């Protein structure tokens, strides 16, 4: 059952038709999300990509791993991002691509000892093998289940992964120089990271640029949705347990509040959002409008039944309320809410469902 709410959601304003939605509503909504919630992202003055290695990948016969050093410049500020690109065993056509950041470095999703550990700052999560704000060898393979690369490649998809901290370290103090380069917050920076990785990967000509899916878990799910709103090269965004500031409505929602977010993660969102703490119902928009910004491209919102902090029922409400934007294009099937038993997390069974959905929406393209 969809819960009955006490305050009406902002109108999607797509009844006036596709032209009105595209020419008047969409841009205004993007502006509203930029000015109040995610903040701006700067123009990259350069994205250079150097192939550092190309080899057979030990995880799957016939698959390859490419190491890419992507150097991104924002005027004088320039920084490297290590991208691992995995190609499935050779096929007749270019493979579709799934891409997304990870929490603990590329070696955390692929235990191959040949992958260098990320040398940048890392949030100290002793359970994940970080120590002294650095990756240690104990991070190797710790998040294999979050990016089940062999399964993904067996399904015929290519995959590109990078460490989120290569784009923006997840700490209010350490991320300062990045935000000062022109980002409203870390979520905006991570979202922009999806686009910059595409700038580097698409020209290599190794993946099908018409079948690209952004995948993000939790904070990265928030970023994946904002990336899809802004970048039409993303044919699908998969938000897994993204919750507040992602797929979950703000109005009349349970779980994490704006105050909670700013208490623990003051660097994630642009500061105007903070003034809506305790009065979420007064926001000029709500997150169904974020989902609608991806239309007619596809969105999968994946929730976990026991993940009350992220608010599965209120993620579902957002999906239902976003439907008219997809219906405008006759693409109702391109928006989906899926849920599973259990708590916050992502694993191979989730990925199997994501790729089933991706197979369907990409086949329909
Ligand atoms: C915290 C945070 C959430 C976020 C999650 C995650 O729980 O409160 O907003 O989605 O971390 O990224 O794992």
Coordinates of C-alpha atoms and ligand atoms in Angstrom, one line a residue:
X1 CA 0.0 0.0 0.0
X2 CA 1.1 3.5 -0.7
X3 CA 1.0 5.5 2.5
X4 CA -1.5 8.3 2.8
X5 CA 0.4 11.6 3.2
X6 CA -0.6 14.8 4.9
X7 CA 1.1 17.2 2.6
X8 CA 0.7 17.2 -1.1
X9 CA 3.8 16.6 -3.2
X10 CA 4.9 19.4 -5.6
X11 CA 3.3 18.9 -9.0
X12 CA 5.4 17.1 -11.6
X13 CA 3.9 19.6 -14.1
X14 CA 4.0 17.2 -17.1
X15 CA 0.3 17.3 -17.9
X16 CA 1.0 20.1 -20.3
X17 CA 2.9 17.7 -22.5
X18 CA 6.4 16.8 -23.5
X19 CA 7.5 20.0 -25.0
X20 CA 6.4 22.0 -22.0
X21 CA 8.1 19.5 -19.7
X22 CA 11.4 19.6 -21.7
X23 CA 11.5 23.3 -22.4
X24 CA 10.1 24.9 -19.2
X25 CA 9.9 22.4 -16.4
X26 CA 13.0 20.3 -16.6
X27 CA 15.6 23.1 -16.6
X28 CA 13.8 25.0 -13.8
X29 CA 13.8 21.8 -11.7
X30 CA 17.6 21.3 -12.3
X31 CA 18.2 24.9 -11.2
X32 CA 16.1 24.3 -8.1
X33 CA 18.0 21.2 -7.2
X34 CA 21.3 23.0 -7.8
X35 CA 20.5 26.1 -5.8
X36 CA 18.9 24.4 -2.8
X37 CA 20.2 20.9 -2.5
X38 CA 23.2 19.5 -4.5
X39 CA 24.9 22.8 -5.4
X40 CA 26.9 23.5 -8.6
X41 CA 29.6 21.5 -10.2
X42 CA 32.4 23.2 -12.2
X43 CA 33.3 22.8 -15.9
X44 CA 36.2 20.4 -16.3
X45 CA 38.8 22.2 -18.4
X46 CA 40.5 18.9 -19.3
X47 CA 40.0 15.2 -19.0
X48 CA 43.0 13.2 -20.2
X49 CA 43.2 9.4 -20.2
X50 CA 46.4 7.4 -20.1
X51 CA 46.3 3.6 -20.5
X52 CA 48.6 2.2 -17.8
X53 CA 48.0 -1.5 -18.3
X54 CA 45.9 -3.9 -20.3
X55 CA 45.9 -7.6 -19.4
X56 CA 43.9 -10.8 -19.2
X57 CA 41.8 -10.6 -16.0
X58 CA 42.3 -13.5 -13.7
X59 CA 38.7 -13.4 -12.5
X60 CA 37.1 -14.7 -15.7
X61 CA 38.6 -16.5 -18.7
X62 CA 38.8 -14.3 -21.7
X63 CA 38.0 -11.1 -19.8
X64 CA 40.4 -8.1 -19.7
X65 CA 41.3 -5.5 -17.2
X66 CA 42.5 -2.1 -18.3
X67 CA 44.1 0.4 -15.9
X68 CA 43.3 4.0 -16.8
X69 CA 44.9 7.0 -15.2
X70 CA 42.4 9.8 -15.8
X71 CA 43.7 13.3 -15.1
X72 CA 40.9 15.9 -14.6
X73 CA 41.6 19.6 -14.6
X74 CA 39.4 22.4 -13.3
X75 CA 41.4 25.3 -14.4
X76 CA 44.6 25.2 -12.2
X77 CA 43.3 22.4 -10.0
X78 CA 44.2 19.1 -11.4
X79 CA 43.9 15.6 -10.0
X80 CA 44.3 11.9 -11.0
X81 CA 41.5 9.3 -10.8
X82 CA 42.5 5.6 -11.2
X83 CA 39.8 3.8 -13.2
X84 CA 39.7 0.1 -13.6
X85 CA 37.9 -0.9 -16.8
X86 CA 36.8 -4.5 -17.2
X87 CA 35.9 -5.9 -20.6
X88 CA 33.9 -9.1 -20.9
X89 CA 35.1 -11.9 -23.1
X90 CA 35.1 -10.8 -26.7
X91 CA 31.7 -10.5 -28.2
X92 CA 30.3 -9.6 -31.7
X93 CA 29.0 -6.2 -30.5
X94 CA 30.4 -3.6 -28.1
X95 CA 29.3 -4.4 -24.6
X96 CA 27.0 -2.2 -22.5
X97 CA 28.8 -0.6 -19.5
X98 CA 28.0 -0.3 -15.8
X99 CA 30.0 2.2 -13.9
X100 CA 30.3 3.5 -10.4
X101 CA 32.5 4.5 -7.5
X102 CA 33.6 2.3 -4.6
X103 CA 34.2 3.1 -0.9
X104 CA 37.7 1.6 -0.4
X105 CA 39.7 1.7 -3.6
X106 CA 39.7 -0.5 -6.7
X107 CA 41.6 -3.2 -4.9
X108 CA 38.7 -3.6 -2.5
X109 CA 36.4 -4.8 -5.3
X110 CA 39.1 -6.9 -7.1
X111 CA 41.5 -8.8 -5.0
X112 CA 44.0 -9.3 -7.8
X113 CA 47.4 -8.5 -6.1
X114 CA 48.5 -6.7 -9.3
X115 CA 46.2 -3.8 -8.5
X116 CA 48.0 -1.1 -6.7
X117 CA 46.4 0.1 -3.5
X118 CA 45.0 3.6 -3.7
X119 CA 47.5 5.9 -2.0
X120 CA 45.1 8.8 -1.3
X121 CA 43.4 9.7 1.9
X122 CA 40.7 7.2 3.1
X123 CA 38.1 7.4 5.8
X124 CA 39.3 5.1 8.7
X125 CA 37.0 2.1 8.6
X126 CA 39.1 -0.5 10.5
X127 CA 36.6 -3.3 9.5
X128 CA 37.4 -2.5 5.8
X129 CA 41.1 -2.5 6.3
X130 CA 41.9 1.1 6.4
X131 CA 44.5 2.4 9.0
X132 CA 45.9 5.8 9.5
X133 CA 43.6 7.1 6.8
X134 CA 45.2 4.9 4.2
X135 CA 44.3 1.7 2.4
X136 CA 46.3 -1.3 3.8
X137 CA 46.5 -4.7 2.1
X138 CA 43.6 -5.8 4.3
X139 CA 41.3 -3.7 2.0
X140 CA 42.0 -6.1 -0.8
X141 CA 38.8 -7.9 -1.9
X142 CA 36.8 -6.5 1.1
X143 CA 34.0 -5.3 -1.1
X144 CA 34.1 -8.0 -3.8
X145 CA 30.4 -8.7 -3.1
X146 CA 29.4 -5.1 -3.8
X147 CA 30.9 -5.3 -7.3
X148 CA 30.6 -8.9 -8.3
X149 CA 32.7 -8.3 -11.4
X150 CA 32.9 -11.9 -12.7
X151 CA 29.0 -12.1 -12.6
X152 CA 28.7 -8.7 -14.3
X153 CA 31.2 -9.7 -17.1
X154 CA 29.6 -13.1 -17.6
X155 CA 26.3 -11.3 -18.3
X156 CA 28.2 -9.5 -21.2
X157 CA 28.6 -6.1 -19.4
X158 CA 31.8 -4.1 -19.2
X159 CA 32.4 -2.4 -15.8
X160 CA 34.3 0.7 -14.8
X161 CA 35.1 1.4 -11.1
X162 CA 37.0 4.1 -9.2
X163 CA 37.6 5.1 -5.6
X164 CA 35.1 7.9 -4.6
X165 CA 37.9 9.7 -2.7
X166 CA 39.9 10.1 -5.9
X167 CA 37.1 12.5 -6.9
X168 CA 36.2 13.9 -3.4
X169 CA 37.4 12.6 -0.1
X170 CA 34.5 11.7 2.2
X171 CA 35.4 14.0 5.0
X172 CA 34.3 17.6 5.8
X173 CA 37.8 18.9 6.3
X174 CA 39.8 16.8 3.7
X175 CA 37.3 17.6 0.9
X176 CA 37.7 21.3 1.3
X177 CA 40.1 21.9 -1.6
X178 CA 37.8 19.9 -3.9
X179 CA 34.7 21.8 -2.9
X180 CA 36.6 25.0 -3.3
X181 CA 37.2 24.1 -6.9
X182 CA 33.5 24.7 -7.4
X183 CA 31.3 22.0 -6.0
X184 CA 28.3 22.6 -3.8
X185 CA 29.0 19.3 -2.0
X186 CA 30.4 15.8 -2.2
X187 CA 27.3 14.3 -3.7
X188 CA 27.5 16.8 -6.6
X189 CA 31.2 16.0 -6.9
X190 CA 30.6 12.2 -7.0
X191 CA 27.8 12.7 -9.5
X192 CA 30.1 14.7 -11.7
X193 CA 32.7 12.0 -11.3
X194 CA 30.4 9.6 -13.3
X195 CA 30.4 12.0 -16.2
X196 CA 34.1 12.6 -16.1
X197 CA 34.8 8.9 -16.2
X198 CA 32.5 8.6 -19.2
X199 CA 34.5 11.5 -20.9
X200 CA 37.6 9.3 -20.5
X201 CA 36.1 5.9 -21.3
X202 CA 33.7 6.5 -24.2
X203 CA 36.4 7.8 -26.6
X204 CA 38.3 4.5 -26.2
X205 CA 35.5 3.0 -28.3
X206 CA 35.4 -0.2 -26.2
X207 CA 31.9 0.0 -24.9
X208 CA 28.4 0.8 -26.4
X209 CA 27.8 4.4 -25.6
X210 CA 24.0 3.9 -26.1
X211 CA 23.8 1.3 -23.2
X212 CA 25.4 2.9 -20.1
X213 CA 24.2 2.3 -16.5
X214 CA 25.3 4.3 -13.5
X215 CA 25.1 2.1 -10.3
X216 CA 25.5 3.4 -6.8
X217 CA 24.9 2.1 -3.3
X218 CA 23.7 4.4 -0.6
X219 CA 25.6 7.7 -0.8
X220 CA 26.7 6.7 -4.2
X221 CA 23.1 6.0 -5.1
X222 CA 22.3 9.6 -4.3
X223 CA 25.1 10.6 -6.7
X224 CA 24.0 8.2 -9.4
X225 CA 20.6 9.7 -9.6
X226 CA 21.9 13.3 -9.7
X227 CA 24.4 12.2 -12.4
X228 CA 21.5 10.8 -14.5
X229 CA 19.5 13.9 -14.1
X230 CA 22.4 15.9 -15.6
X231 CA 24.0 13.6 -18.1
X232 CA 21.9 12.1 -20.9
X233 CA 24.7 9.6 -21.8
X234 CA 23.5 7.6 -18.8
X235 CA 20.7 5.4 -20.2
X236 CA 20.0 3.9 -16.7
X237 CA 20.6 4.9 -13.1
X238 CA 20.4 2.2 -10.4
X239 CA 20.0 3.7 -7.0
X240 CA 20.5 1.0 -4.3
X241 CA 19.3 2.0 -0.8
X242 CA 20.0 5.7 -1.6
X243 CA 17.5 7.1 0.9
X244 CA 17.5 10.7 2.0
X245 CA 18.8 13.0 -0.7
X246 CA 18.4 10.1 -3.2
X247 CA 15.3 8.3 -4.2
X248 CA 13.4 8.9 -0.9
X249 CA 10.8 11.6 -0.6
X250 CA 11.4 14.3 2.0
X251 CA 7.8 15.0 2.7
X252 CA 6.2 13.0 5.6
X253 CA 9.0 10.5 5.4
X254 CA 10.5 8.3 8.2
X255 CA 14.2 7.7 8.6
X256 CA 17.1 10.1 8.1
X257 CA 16.3 13.9 8.2
X258 CA 18.1 16.9 6.9
X259 CA 19.3 17.6 10.4
X260 CA 20.7 14.1 10.6
X261 CA 22.5 14.5 7.3
X262 CA 24.1 17.8 8.2
X263 CA 25.1 16.5 11.7
X264 CA 27.2 13.7 10.3
X265 CA 27.9 14.7 6.7
X266 CA 28.0 18.5 6.6
X267 CA 30.0 18.3 3.3
X268 CA 27.5 16.3 1.2
X269 CA 24.9 18.9 0.3
X270 CA 24.8 22.6 -0.5
X271 CA 24.3 24.7 2.6
X272 CA 20.8 26.1 1.6
X273 CA 19.4 22.6 2.3
X274 CA 20.3 23.0 5.9
X275 CA 17.7 25.8 6.3
X276 CA 15.0 23.2 5.6
X277 CA 16.0 21.0 8.6
X278 CA 12.8 20.3 10.5
X279 CA 10.6 21.7 7.8
X280 CA 11.2 19.3 5.0
X281 CA 7.6 19.8 3.8
X282 CA 8.5 23.3 2.8
X283 CA 11.1 22.3 0.2
X284 CA 10.3 23.7 -3.2
X285 CA 10.6 20.3 -4.8
X286 CA 10.7 16.6 -3.7
X287 CA 12.7 13.6 -4.9
X288 CA 10.1 12.2 -7.3
X289 CA 11.1 15.2 -9.4
X290 CA 14.7 14.1 -9.3
X291 CA 13.7 10.6 -10.6
X292 CA 11.5 12.3 -13.3
X293 CA 14.6 14.3 -14.6
X294 CA 16.0 11.0 -15.9
X295 CA 13.0 10.3 -18.2
X296 CA 12.7 8.9 -20.7
X297 CA 15.9 7.1 -19.7
X298 CA 15.6 4.4 -17.2
X299 CA 15.7 4.4 -13.4
X300 CA 15.7 1.5 -11.0
X301 CA 15.2 2.3 -7.3
X302 CA 16.2 -0.7 -5.2
X303 CA 15.1 -0.8 -1.5
X304 CA 15.6 -3.1 1.4
X305 CA 12.6 -3.8 3.6
X306 CA 14.4 -3.4 6.9
X307 CA 16.4 -0.3 5.9
X308 CA 14.2 2.1 7.8
X309 CA 17.0 4.8 7.8
X310 CA 16.7 4.9 3.9
X311 CA 12.9 4.6 4.0
X312 CA 11.9 1.9 1.5
X313 CA 8.2 2.9 1.6
X314 CA 9.0 6.5 0.9
X315 CA 11.3 5.5 -2.0
X316 CA 8.4 3.6 -3.4
X317 CA 6.2 6.7 -3.1
X318 CA 8.7 8.7 -5.0
X319 CA 8.7 6.2 -7.8
X320 CA 4.9 6.2 -8.0
X321 CA 4.8 9.9 -8.1
X322 CA 7.5 10.1 -10.8
X323 CA 5.6 7.8 -13.2
X324 CA 3.8 10.5 -15.2
X325 CA 7.1 11.8 -16.5
X326 CA 8.0 8.4 -18.0
X327 CA 4.5 8.0 -19.3
X328 CA 5.0 11.2 -21.3
X329 CA 7.4 9.3 -23.4
X330 CA 5.5 6.0 -23.4
X331 CA 8.3 4.6 -21.2
X332 CA 6.4 3.6 -18.1
X333 CA 8.4 0.4 -17.9
X334 CA 11.7 2.4 -17.7
X335 CA 11.0 3.3 -14.1
X336 CA 10.9 0.5 -11.5
X337 CA 10.9 0.0 -7.7
X338 CA 12.2 -3.2 -6.4
X339 CA 12.6 -4.4 -2.9
X340 CA 14.0 -7.4 -1.1
X341 CA 14.0 -8.6 2.4
X342 CA 16.8 -7.6 4.7
X343 CA 18.8 -4.5 5.6
X344 CA 21.1 -1.9 4.1
X345 CA 23.6 -3.4 1.7
X346 CA 24.3 -4.6 -1.9
X347 CA 25.4 -7.9 -3.1
X348 CA 25.4 -10.4 -6.0
X349 CA 21.7 -11.2 -5.7
X350 CA 20.9 -7.4 -6.0
X351 CA 23.2 -7.2 -9.0
X352 CA 21.5 -10.1 -10.7
X353 CA 18.2 -8.1 -10.5
X354 CA 19.8 -4.9 -11.7
X355 CA 21.2 -6.6 -14.7
X356 CA 17.9 -8.3 -15.5
X357 CA 16.4 -4.8 -15.5
X358 CA 19.2 -3.4 -17.6
X359 CA 18.9 -6.2 -20.1
X360 CA 15.2 -5.3 -20.6
X361 CA 15.5 -1.5 -20.8
X362 CA 18.5 -1.7 -23.1
X363 CA 16.8 -4.3 -25.4
X364 CA 13.9 -1.9 -25.7
X365 CA 16.1 1.1 -26.7
Ligands
LIG1 C1 24.7 6.8 6.3 C2 23.9 8.0 5.8 C3 23.1 7.7 4.6 C4 24.0 7.1 3.5 C5 24.7 5.9 4.1 C6 25.7 5.2 3.2 O1 23.9 5.9 6.8 O2 23.2 8.5 6.9 O3 22.5 8.9 4.1 O4 23.2 6.7 2.4 O5 25.5 6.3 5.2 O6 26.2 5.9 2.2 O7 26.0 4.1 3.4

